[in-house]
Amino acid sequence: MRHERRVGGDRCWVSAHLFSQGNLDRLLTDLVDPLLDELRERRLADRGFFLRYWDGGPHIRFRVLPSCREAVAAVRGLIEQRAFAYFAHSPAPEVLSQEAYLHSAREIGAWEGVRPTERMYANNSVHFLPYVPEHHRYGQGATLEVVEEHFSTSSELALDLLRGTTGPEQRELAALCHLLLAWFLSAQDVHELAGRQLANVSARRAPGAVDAVAASDARFLRRRERLLTLTATMRNVGRAWPHMPDDSSLKRWASSVSGVVDALGADACAPSAESAADLCAHLFANRVGVRIDAEGSLRYLAARAITDPAVLEGA
């Protein structure tokens, strides 16, 4: 059974799920990052991307685009070889039972509208499972390819951040900047978008979150001046990014998201460009390890800042 998705010509994506109950940051920096470099150095792959997920047990979904059809077997073999070596050298402890996994998976699955895998995959294992693109979110054909190219850029930016000694606050700040920039680049009416975010904030809360809105409101009031300054800065970046230095991470993000917005906007059959850009920001937060409840708080802060009278006056 093949587990690759064909992409233009004779090329296709290879999809590997790396299951680990340990530190996924370390798995990314010590396995995925050097593996991507090696695949490129050997000219086996053009690009790849990843995301974190819970279904079947905590894991990294690692997708790689081989340089040609003939390279597929070599790509799979190298991923498998390097994953086996990593798990043998740095095995994650068994911290999640089948019972605990199933309880959590059913809860998260109900919240996300996903039917979870009943049986948890083995810890410290790699499985080649199908990559099924979400056409209803990102379009098809050439439009989807632009989005997948963005996923690769987003993954590179996330790995750049993870290589540093960044704590939760730095990661959340990066996620907030990328979210604001995605909104400014994609929304026809960013204030209306922010209003919808505030109206939907309760629906975004993770299971078990308590008084999340009240806590986020207090956080906004404590940091209002800094948040308003940051929001104004990201608005300016959204306008001036083409003139920024090429090595700027914000320019790379803005250029990539703008490409997504343009591609979906030019495709009459594609879904909403605004929605896709918002999802791109969500996936960046996922890639840098921002928890879903923390991301919900960041979205609230971003929306409050955009709709603040001081920002409205300076728009």
XYZ file of C-alpha atoms in Angstrom:
315
model
C 0.000 0.000 0.000
C 1.420 3.406 -1.004
C 1.470 6.223 1.522
C 2.539 9.084 -0.707
C 0.437 11.809 -2.278
C 1.194 12.622 -5.889
C 2.127 16.201 -6.670
C 2.516 17.561 -10.246
C 4.400 15.419 -12.738
C 5.722 12.194 -11.257
C 6.518 13.449 -7.763
C 4.716 12.696 -4.510
C 4.940 13.407 -0.794
C 6.263 10.826 1.657
C 4.456 10.920 5.015
C 6.103 9.579 8.177
C 4.557 9.716 11.650
C 7.172 9.759 14.429
C 5.563 8.583 17.661
C 7.190 9.659 20.915
C 5.893 10.219 24.431
C 8.955 12.297 25.209
C 10.180 15.776 24.341
C 8.912 16.573 20.841
C 11.055 19.715 20.717
C 14.135 17.545 20.982
C 12.802 15.130 18.372
C 12.407 18.064 16.005
C 15.811 19.641 16.626
C 17.802 16.392 16.896
C 16.037 14.236 14.296
C 13.785 16.144 11.896
C 15.995 19.213 11.446
C 19.233 17.374 10.569
C 17.255 14.834 8.544
C 15.847 17.603 6.358
C 19.370 18.939 5.840
C 20.651 15.485 4.919
C 17.823 14.873 2.457
C 18.626 18.160 0.729
C 22.388 17.569 0.747
C 21.860 14.172 -0.880
C 19.478 15.821 -3.348
C 16.770 13.374 -2.367
C 14.185 16.001 -1.430
C 13.224 19.556 -2.307
C 11.377 20.406 0.866
C 9.468 19.069 3.845
C 7.211 20.180 6.645
C 5.922 18.937 9.974
C 3.244 19.401 12.582
C 2.512 18.023 16.032
C -0.535 15.849 16.582
C -2.233 13.676 19.188
C -4.240 11.033 17.274
C -2.704 7.611 17.869
C -0.471 9.042 20.585
C 1.756 12.146 20.649
C 3.776 12.361 17.459
C 5.286 14.454 14.702
C 3.758 14.240 11.241
C 6.710 14.646 8.899
C 6.037 15.155 5.185
C 8.823 15.199 2.597
C 8.677 15.959 -1.142
C 11.232 13.760 -2.954
C 13.202 15.335 -5.783
C 11.835 12.736 -8.206
C 9.751 9.571 -8.247
C 12.876 7.413 -8.220
C 13.966 8.986 -4.905
C 10.878 7.882 -2.943
C 12.356 4.601 -1.704
C 15.602 6.295 -0.680
C 13.688 9.015 1.188
C 11.614 6.451 3.061
C 14.684 4.376 3.831
C 16.679 7.309 5.185
C 13.792 8.522 7.352
C 13.339 5.029 8.760
C 17.068 4.555 9.366
C 17.554 7.889 11.124
C 14.364 7.476 13.174
C 15.381 4.009 14.383
C 18.803 5.352 15.363
C 17.302 8.322 17.200
C 14.802 6.222 19.153
C 17.513 3.691 20.034
C 19.842 6.410 21.307
C 17.223 8.640 22.972
C 14.177 6.517 23.795
C 11.251 8.361 25.347
C 9.890 6.891 28.595
C 6.508 5.180 28.616
C 4.311 7.773 30.320
C 0.966 7.261 28.576
C -1.148 4.138 29.045
C -3.610 2.888 26.453
C -6.468 3.728 28.815
C -5.238 7.261 29.467
C -4.612 7.820 25.766
C -8.099 6.694 24.767
C -9.763 8.878 27.389
C -7.817 11.929 26.222
C -8.193 11.118 22.516
C -11.964 10.790 22.759
C -12.197 14.101 24.607
C -9.988 15.968 22.138
C -11.590 14.209 19.183
C -15.063 15.293 20.288
C -13.831 18.868 20.627
C -12.131 18.871 17.198
C -14.801 16.826 15.430
C -12.340 13.999 14.724
C -12.911 10.295 15.280
C -9.723 9.195 17.070
C -7.640 6.109 16.450
C -8.677 3.592 19.110
C -5.323 1.843 19.511
C -2.304 3.920 20.452
C 0.789 3.427 18.306
C 3.947 2.153 19.970
C 6.131 4.722 21.671
C 9.466 5.373 19.908
C 8.258 4.179 16.519
C 7.910 5.425 12.948
C 4.982 4.607 10.681
C 4.417 5.658 7.092
C 0.777 6.719 7.041
C -1.180 8.491 4.293
C -1.015 12.240 3.873
C -4.538 13.421 3.052
C -4.580 17.136 2.127
C -7.456 19.234 3.430
C -8.763 20.498 0.103
C -11.732 22.184 1.757
C -9.270 24.413 3.613
C -6.394 24.872 1.183
C -7.681 24.186 -2.316
C -6.309 21.832 -4.939
C -3.697 21.583 -7.670
C -1.366 24.546 -8.050
C -3.133 26.426 -5.255
C -2.509 23.595 -2.799
C 1.129 23.417 -3.896
C 1.595 27.075 -2.912
C 0.117 26.307 0.514
C 2.388 23.275 0.924
C 5.375 25.418 0.010
C 4.276 27.788 2.770
C 4.096 24.838 5.184
C 7.759 24.170 4.400
C 8.718 27.792 5.029
C 6.693 27.819 8.249
C 8.465 24.649 9.398
C 11.878 26.179 8.667
C 10.978 29.285 10.671
C 9.714 27.122 13.533
C 12.923 25.076 13.561
C 14.964 28.294 13.600
C 13.092 29.284 16.754
C 13.322 25.853 18.383
C 17.098 25.711 17.904
C 17.422 28.653 20.266
C 16.955 28.470 24.012
C 13.499 29.998 23.833
C 10.994 29.493 26.626
C 7.192 29.581 26.444
C 7.015 33.388 26.532
C 9.309 33.813 23.521
C 7.403 31.191 21.551
C 4.071 32.766 22.387
C 5.403 36.169 21.352
C 6.516 34.736 18.010
C 3.145 33.036 17.523
C 1.356 36.307 18.338
C 3.448 38.282 15.838
C 2.847 35.709 13.105
C -0.886 35.650 13.862
C -1.239 39.433 13.722
C 0.735 39.591 10.502
C -1.387 36.851 8.907
C -4.538 38.792 9.786
C -3.228 42.095 8.456
C -2.094 40.439 5.209
C -5.279 38.507 4.508
C -8.306 40.280 5.961
C -10.327 42.688 3.858
C -11.604 44.153 7.140
C -9.248 43.226 9.973
C -11.453 44.892 12.589
C -14.414 42.757 11.536
C -12.185 39.669 11.659
C -11.049 40.582 15.176
C -14.654 41.076 16.235
C -15.494 37.575 15.033
C -12.527 36.210 16.949
C -13.807 37.801 20.149
C -17.293 36.431 19.535
C -15.938 32.920 18.970
C -13.325 32.876 21.720
C -15.342 30.570 23.970
C -15.584 27.967 21.222
C -11.789 27.947 20.883
C -11.138 27.024 24.510
C -9.499 23.672 25.133
C -11.328 21.032 27.195
C -10.972 21.729 30.920
C -10.017 25.391 30.514
C -11.362 27.450 33.415
C -12.160 31.167 33.214
C -9.948 31.462 30.128
C -11.625 34.644 28.906
C -11.375 36.391 32.279
C -7.717 35.432 32.577
C -6.981 36.654 29.051
C -8.820 39.910 29.723
C -6.740 40.561 32.829
C -3.596 39.710 30.885
C -4.553 42.178 28.157
C -5.136 44.995 30.636
C -1.770 44.347 32.313
C 0.065 44.439 28.992
C -2.149 46.774 27.011
C 0.499 49.327 26.061
C 2.973 46.692 24.908
C 0.280 44.829 22.975
C -0.891 47.991 21.238
C 2.688 48.829 20.271
C 3.240 45.300 18.962
C 0.000 45.414 16.976
C 0.934 48.737 15.379
C 4.371 47.337 14.534
C 2.901 44.260 12.840
C 0.495 46.459 10.903
C 3.495 48.394 9.590
C 5.362 45.178 8.771
C 2.334 44.039 6.797
C 2.669 47.153 4.646
C 6.468 47.410 4.410
C 7.700 43.798 4.370
C 8.887 43.848 0.705
C 11.496 46.442 1.707
C 12.790 44.535 4.744
C 16.115 42.591 4.703
C 15.845 39.216 2.965
C 17.084 37.350 6.045
C 14.294 38.759 8.236
C 12.098 35.979 9.597
C 9.094 38.307 9.521
C 9.743 39.088 5.854
C 9.941 35.375 5.047
C 6.658 34.805 6.887
C 4.938 37.772 5.257
C 6.133 36.798 1.792
C 4.991 33.212 2.252
C 1.578 34.100 3.688
C 1.081 36.705 0.955
C 1.743 33.974 -1.596
C -0.969 31.841 -0.016
C -3.416 34.749 0.036
C -2.700 35.611 -3.606
C -2.991 31.995 -4.772
C -6.317 31.376 -3.068
C -7.611 34.790 -4.045
C -6.884 34.088 -7.719
C -8.541 30.649 -7.639
C -12.308 30.962 -8.023
C -12.772 27.407 -6.733
C -10.527 27.817 -3.685
C -11.741 28.349 -0.115
C -11.344 31.619 1.771
C -7.847 33.109 1.644
C -8.490 34.805 4.988
C -9.391 31.487 6.595
C -6.353 29.749 5.091
C -3.994 32.466 6.346
C -5.518 32.176 9.813
C -4.932 28.417 9.720
C -1.335 29.025 8.646
C -0.850 31.070 11.821
C -2.494 28.316 13.872
C -0.128 25.715 12.408
C 2.911 27.890 13.130
C 1.837 28.017 16.774
C 1.504 24.225 16.677
C 4.970 23.831 15.167
C 6.681 25.899 17.860
C 4.842 24.020 20.605
C 2.320 26.619 21.785
C -0.499 24.784 23.541
C -3.979 25.136 22.088
C -5.313 26.879 25.201
C -2.381 29.309 25.146
C -3.028 29.970 21.463
C -6.654 30.748 22.275
C -5.468 33.326 24.786
C -3.105 34.840 22.201
C -5.931 35.114 19.694
C -8.005 36.933 22.280
C -5.151 39.340 23.016
C -4.626 39.995 19.304
C -8.320 40.646 18.720
C -8.589 42.915 21.776
C -5.583 44.910 20.615
C -6.891 45.342 17.063
C -10.305 46.501 18.299
C -8.867 48.809 20.954
C -9.943 52.440 20.351
C -6.318 53.586 20.369
C -5.458 51.225 17.506
C -8.624 52.088 15.594
C -7.718 55.768 15.759
C -4.231 55.100 14.437
C -5.278 52.749 11.635
